[in-house]
PDB file of C-alpha atoms in Angstrom:
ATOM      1  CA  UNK A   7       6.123   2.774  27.134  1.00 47.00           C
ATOM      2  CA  UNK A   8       8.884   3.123  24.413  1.00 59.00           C
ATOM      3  CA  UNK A   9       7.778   1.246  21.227  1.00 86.00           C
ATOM      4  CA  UNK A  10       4.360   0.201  22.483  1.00 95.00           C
ATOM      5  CA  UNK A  11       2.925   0.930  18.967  1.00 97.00           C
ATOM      6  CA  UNK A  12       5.258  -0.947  17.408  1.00 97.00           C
ATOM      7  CA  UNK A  13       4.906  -4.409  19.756  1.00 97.00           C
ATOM      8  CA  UNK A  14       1.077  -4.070  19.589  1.00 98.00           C
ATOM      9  CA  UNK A  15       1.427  -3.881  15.394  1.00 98.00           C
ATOM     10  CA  UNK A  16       3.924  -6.748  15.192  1.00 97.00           C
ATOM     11  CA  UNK A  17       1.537  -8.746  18.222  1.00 98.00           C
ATOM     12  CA  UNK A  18      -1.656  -7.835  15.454  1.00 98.00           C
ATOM     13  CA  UNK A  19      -0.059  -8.382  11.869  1.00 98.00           C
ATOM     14  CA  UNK A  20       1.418 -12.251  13.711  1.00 97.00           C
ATOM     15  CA  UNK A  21      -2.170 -12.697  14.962  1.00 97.00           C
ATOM     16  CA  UNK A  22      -3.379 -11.918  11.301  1.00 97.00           C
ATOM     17  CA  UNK A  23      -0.544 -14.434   9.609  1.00 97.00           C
ATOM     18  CA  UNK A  24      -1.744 -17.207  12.352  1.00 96.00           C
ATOM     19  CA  UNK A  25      -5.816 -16.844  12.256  1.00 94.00           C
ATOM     20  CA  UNK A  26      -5.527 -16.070  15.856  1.00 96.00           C
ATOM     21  CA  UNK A  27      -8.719 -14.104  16.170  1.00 93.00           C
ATOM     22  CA  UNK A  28      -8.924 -13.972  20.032  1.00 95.00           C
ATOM     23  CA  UNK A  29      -5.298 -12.337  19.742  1.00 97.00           C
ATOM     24  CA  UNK A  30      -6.715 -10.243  17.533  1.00 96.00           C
ATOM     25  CA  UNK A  31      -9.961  -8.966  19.083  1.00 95.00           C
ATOM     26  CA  UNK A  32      -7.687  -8.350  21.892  1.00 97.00           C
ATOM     27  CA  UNK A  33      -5.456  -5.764  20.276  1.00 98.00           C
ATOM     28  CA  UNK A  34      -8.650  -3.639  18.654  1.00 98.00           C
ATOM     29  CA  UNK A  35     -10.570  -0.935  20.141  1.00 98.00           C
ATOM     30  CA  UNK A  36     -13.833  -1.804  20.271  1.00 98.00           C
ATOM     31  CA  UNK A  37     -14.606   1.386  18.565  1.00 98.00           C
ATOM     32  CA  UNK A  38     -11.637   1.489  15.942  1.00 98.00           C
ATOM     33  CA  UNK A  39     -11.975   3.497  12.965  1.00 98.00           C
ATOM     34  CA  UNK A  40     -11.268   1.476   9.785  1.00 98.00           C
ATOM     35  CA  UNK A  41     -10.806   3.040   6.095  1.00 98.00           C
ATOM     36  CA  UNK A  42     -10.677   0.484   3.495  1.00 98.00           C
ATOM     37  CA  UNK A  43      -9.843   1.452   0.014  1.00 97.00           C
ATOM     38  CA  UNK A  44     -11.728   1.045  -3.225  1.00 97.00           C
ATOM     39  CA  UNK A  45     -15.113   0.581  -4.341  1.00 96.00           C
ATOM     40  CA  UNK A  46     -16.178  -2.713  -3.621  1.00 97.00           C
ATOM     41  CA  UNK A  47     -18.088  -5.175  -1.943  1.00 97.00           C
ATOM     42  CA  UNK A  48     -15.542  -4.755   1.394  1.00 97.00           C
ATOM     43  CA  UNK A  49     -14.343  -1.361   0.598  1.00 97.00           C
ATOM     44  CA  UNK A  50     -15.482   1.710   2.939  1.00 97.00           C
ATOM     45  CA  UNK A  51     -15.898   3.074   6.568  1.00 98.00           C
ATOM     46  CA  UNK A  52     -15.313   0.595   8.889  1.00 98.00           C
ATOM     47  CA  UNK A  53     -17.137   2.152  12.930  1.00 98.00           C
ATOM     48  CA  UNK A  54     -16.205  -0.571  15.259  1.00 98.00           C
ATOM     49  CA  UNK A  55     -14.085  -4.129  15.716  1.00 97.00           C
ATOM     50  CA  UNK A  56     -17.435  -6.058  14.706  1.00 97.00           C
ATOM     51  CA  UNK A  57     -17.589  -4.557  11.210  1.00 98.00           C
ATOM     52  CA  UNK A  58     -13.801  -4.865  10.678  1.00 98.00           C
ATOM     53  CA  UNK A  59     -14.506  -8.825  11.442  1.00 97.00           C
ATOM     54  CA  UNK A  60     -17.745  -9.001   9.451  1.00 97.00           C
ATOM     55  CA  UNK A  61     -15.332  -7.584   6.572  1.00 97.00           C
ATOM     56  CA  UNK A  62     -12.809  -9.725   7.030  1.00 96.00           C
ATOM     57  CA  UNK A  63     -15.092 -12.275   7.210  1.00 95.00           C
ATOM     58  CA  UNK A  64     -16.657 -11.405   3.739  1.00 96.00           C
ATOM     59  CA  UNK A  65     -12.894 -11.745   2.383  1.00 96.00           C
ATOM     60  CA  UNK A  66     -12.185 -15.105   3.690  1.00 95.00           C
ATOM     61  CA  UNK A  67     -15.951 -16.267   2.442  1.00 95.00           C
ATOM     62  CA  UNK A  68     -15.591 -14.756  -1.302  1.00 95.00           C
ATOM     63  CA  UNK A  69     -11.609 -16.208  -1.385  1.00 96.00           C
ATOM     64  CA  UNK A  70     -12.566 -19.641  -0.037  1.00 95.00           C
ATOM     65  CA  UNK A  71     -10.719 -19.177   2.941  1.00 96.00           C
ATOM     66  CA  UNK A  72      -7.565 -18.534   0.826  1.00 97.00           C
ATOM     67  CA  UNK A  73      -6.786 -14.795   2.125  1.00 97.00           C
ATOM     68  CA  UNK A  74      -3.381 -14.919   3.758  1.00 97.00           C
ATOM     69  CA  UNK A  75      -0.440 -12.067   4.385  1.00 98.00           C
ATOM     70  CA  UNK A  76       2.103 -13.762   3.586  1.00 98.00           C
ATOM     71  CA  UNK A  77       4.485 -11.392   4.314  1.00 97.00           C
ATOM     72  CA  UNK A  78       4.897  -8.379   6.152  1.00 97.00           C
ATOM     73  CA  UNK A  79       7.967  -6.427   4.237  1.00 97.00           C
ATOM     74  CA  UNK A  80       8.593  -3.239   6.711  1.00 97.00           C
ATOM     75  CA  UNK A  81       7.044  -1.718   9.901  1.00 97.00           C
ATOM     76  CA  UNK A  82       8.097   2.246   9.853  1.00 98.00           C
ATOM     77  CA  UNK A  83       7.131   3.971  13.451  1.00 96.00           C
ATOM     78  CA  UNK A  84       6.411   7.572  13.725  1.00 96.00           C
ATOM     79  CA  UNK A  85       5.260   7.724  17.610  1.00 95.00           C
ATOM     80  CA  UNK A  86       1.679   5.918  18.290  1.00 97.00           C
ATOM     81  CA  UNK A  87       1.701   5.323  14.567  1.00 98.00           C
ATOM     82  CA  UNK A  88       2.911   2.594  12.312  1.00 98.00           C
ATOM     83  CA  UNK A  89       3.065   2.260   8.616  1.00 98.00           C
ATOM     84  CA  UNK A  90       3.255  -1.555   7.158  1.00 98.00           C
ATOM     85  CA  UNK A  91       4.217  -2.600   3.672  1.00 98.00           C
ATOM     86  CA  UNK A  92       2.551  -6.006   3.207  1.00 98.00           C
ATOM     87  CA  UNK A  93       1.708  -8.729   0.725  1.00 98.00           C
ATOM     88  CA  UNK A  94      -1.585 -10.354   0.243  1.00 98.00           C
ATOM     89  CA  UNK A  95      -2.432 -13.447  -1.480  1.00 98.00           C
ATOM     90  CA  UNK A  96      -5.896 -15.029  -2.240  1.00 97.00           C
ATOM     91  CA  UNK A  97      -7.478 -17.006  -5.012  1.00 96.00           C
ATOM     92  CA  UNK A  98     -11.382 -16.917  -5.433  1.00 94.00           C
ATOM     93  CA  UNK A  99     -13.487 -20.047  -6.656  1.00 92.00           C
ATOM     94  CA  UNK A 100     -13.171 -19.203 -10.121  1.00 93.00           C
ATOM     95  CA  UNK A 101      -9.527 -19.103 -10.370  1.00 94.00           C
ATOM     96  CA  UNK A 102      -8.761 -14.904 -10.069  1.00 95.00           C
ATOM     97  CA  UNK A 103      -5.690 -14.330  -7.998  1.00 96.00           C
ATOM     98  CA  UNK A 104      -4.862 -11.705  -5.811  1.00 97.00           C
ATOM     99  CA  UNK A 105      -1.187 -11.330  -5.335  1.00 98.00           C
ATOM    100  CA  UNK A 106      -0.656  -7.312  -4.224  1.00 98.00           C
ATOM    101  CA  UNK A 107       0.964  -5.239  -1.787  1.00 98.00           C
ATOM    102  CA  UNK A 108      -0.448  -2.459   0.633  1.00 98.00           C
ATOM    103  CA  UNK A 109       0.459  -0.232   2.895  1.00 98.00           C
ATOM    104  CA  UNK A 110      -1.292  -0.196   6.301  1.00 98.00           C
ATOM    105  CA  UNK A 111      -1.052   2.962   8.769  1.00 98.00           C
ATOM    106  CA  UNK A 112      -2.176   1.117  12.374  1.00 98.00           C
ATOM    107  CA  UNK A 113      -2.334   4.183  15.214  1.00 98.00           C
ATOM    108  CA  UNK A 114      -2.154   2.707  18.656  1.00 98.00           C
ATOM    109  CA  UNK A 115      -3.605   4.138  21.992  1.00 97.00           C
ATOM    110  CA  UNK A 116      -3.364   2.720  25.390  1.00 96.00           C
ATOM    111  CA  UNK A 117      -2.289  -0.633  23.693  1.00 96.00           C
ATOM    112  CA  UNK A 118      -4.983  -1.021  21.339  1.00 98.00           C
ATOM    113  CA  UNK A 119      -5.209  -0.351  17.433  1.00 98.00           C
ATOM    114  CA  UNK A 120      -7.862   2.356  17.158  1.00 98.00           C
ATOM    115  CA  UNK A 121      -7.640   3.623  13.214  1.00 98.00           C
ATOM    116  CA  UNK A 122      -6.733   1.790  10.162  1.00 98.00           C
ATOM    117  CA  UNK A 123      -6.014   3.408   6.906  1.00 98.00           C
ATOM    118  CA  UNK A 124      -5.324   0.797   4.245  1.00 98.00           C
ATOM    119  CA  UNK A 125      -3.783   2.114   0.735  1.00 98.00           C
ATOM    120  CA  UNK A 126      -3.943  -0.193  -2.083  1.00 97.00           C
ATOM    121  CA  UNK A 127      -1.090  -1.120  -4.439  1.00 97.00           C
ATOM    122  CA  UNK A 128      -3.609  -1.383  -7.438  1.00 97.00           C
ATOM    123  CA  UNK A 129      -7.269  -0.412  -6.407  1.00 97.00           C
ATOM    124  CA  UNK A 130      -8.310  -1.732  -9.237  1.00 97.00           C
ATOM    125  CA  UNK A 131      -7.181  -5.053  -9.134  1.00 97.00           C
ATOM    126  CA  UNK A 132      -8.495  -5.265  -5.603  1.00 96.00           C
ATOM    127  CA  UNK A 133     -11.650  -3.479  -7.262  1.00 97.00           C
ATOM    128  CA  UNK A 134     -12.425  -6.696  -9.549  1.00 96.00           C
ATOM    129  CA  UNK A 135     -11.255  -9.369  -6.720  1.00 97.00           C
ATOM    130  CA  UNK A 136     -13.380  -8.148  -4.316  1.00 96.00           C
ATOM    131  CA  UNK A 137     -16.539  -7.558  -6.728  1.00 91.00           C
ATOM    132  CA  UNK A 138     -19.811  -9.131  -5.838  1.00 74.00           C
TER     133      UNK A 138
END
């Protein structure tokens, strides 16, 4: 199916911007492979959709539910694969903002997202957000 990669990223990153976490569990392998940058609390290997969520979770529990993309700036497609320049924001408890861009590389397979690679804009400002 011509551009299947590309509806199934733009179906996921929407999902993301509306908390739609059915949509989303929907749209992941089960066993998706997901790299997250940095060396932090929710940096690292990522085996399966359940640890992507428990991550994710951890973000929206040490941002006070704050995490949002707030925009998603360009989807690039390069067959099964798309690249994604997007912004984050998120403020923790004690006032630290995170306001930073990254690039996302989704690779879709029979519909489904099955790697992630996330590159930061600044590592270490995601470093000291995302500290214990």
């Amino acid at each position: 199916m011509e551009n299947q990669a590309m509806n199934v990223v733009t179906e996921f990153l929407t999902a993301v911007q509306k908390g739609n976490t059915a949509k989303l569990g929907a749209l992941l392998h089960p066993e998706v492979k997901w790299s997250q940058p940095g060396d932090n609390v929710v940096s690292g290997f990522k085996s399966n959709a359940d640890e992507v969520f428990q991550m994710v979770g951890q973000m929206f529990e040490l941002s006070s539910n704050t995490l949002a993309l707030t925009q998603i700036k360009v989807l690039a497609e390069n067959g099964n694969s798309i690249a994604c320049l997007v912004h984050w924001k998120a403020i923790r408890p004690n006032g630290q903002v995170l306001d930073i861009d990254n690039i996302d590389v989704y690779t879709v397979g029979n519909g489904l997202i099955n790697n992630v690679v996330v590159y930061s804009e600044d590592i270490d400002v995601e470093n000291e957000f995302w500290r214990r």
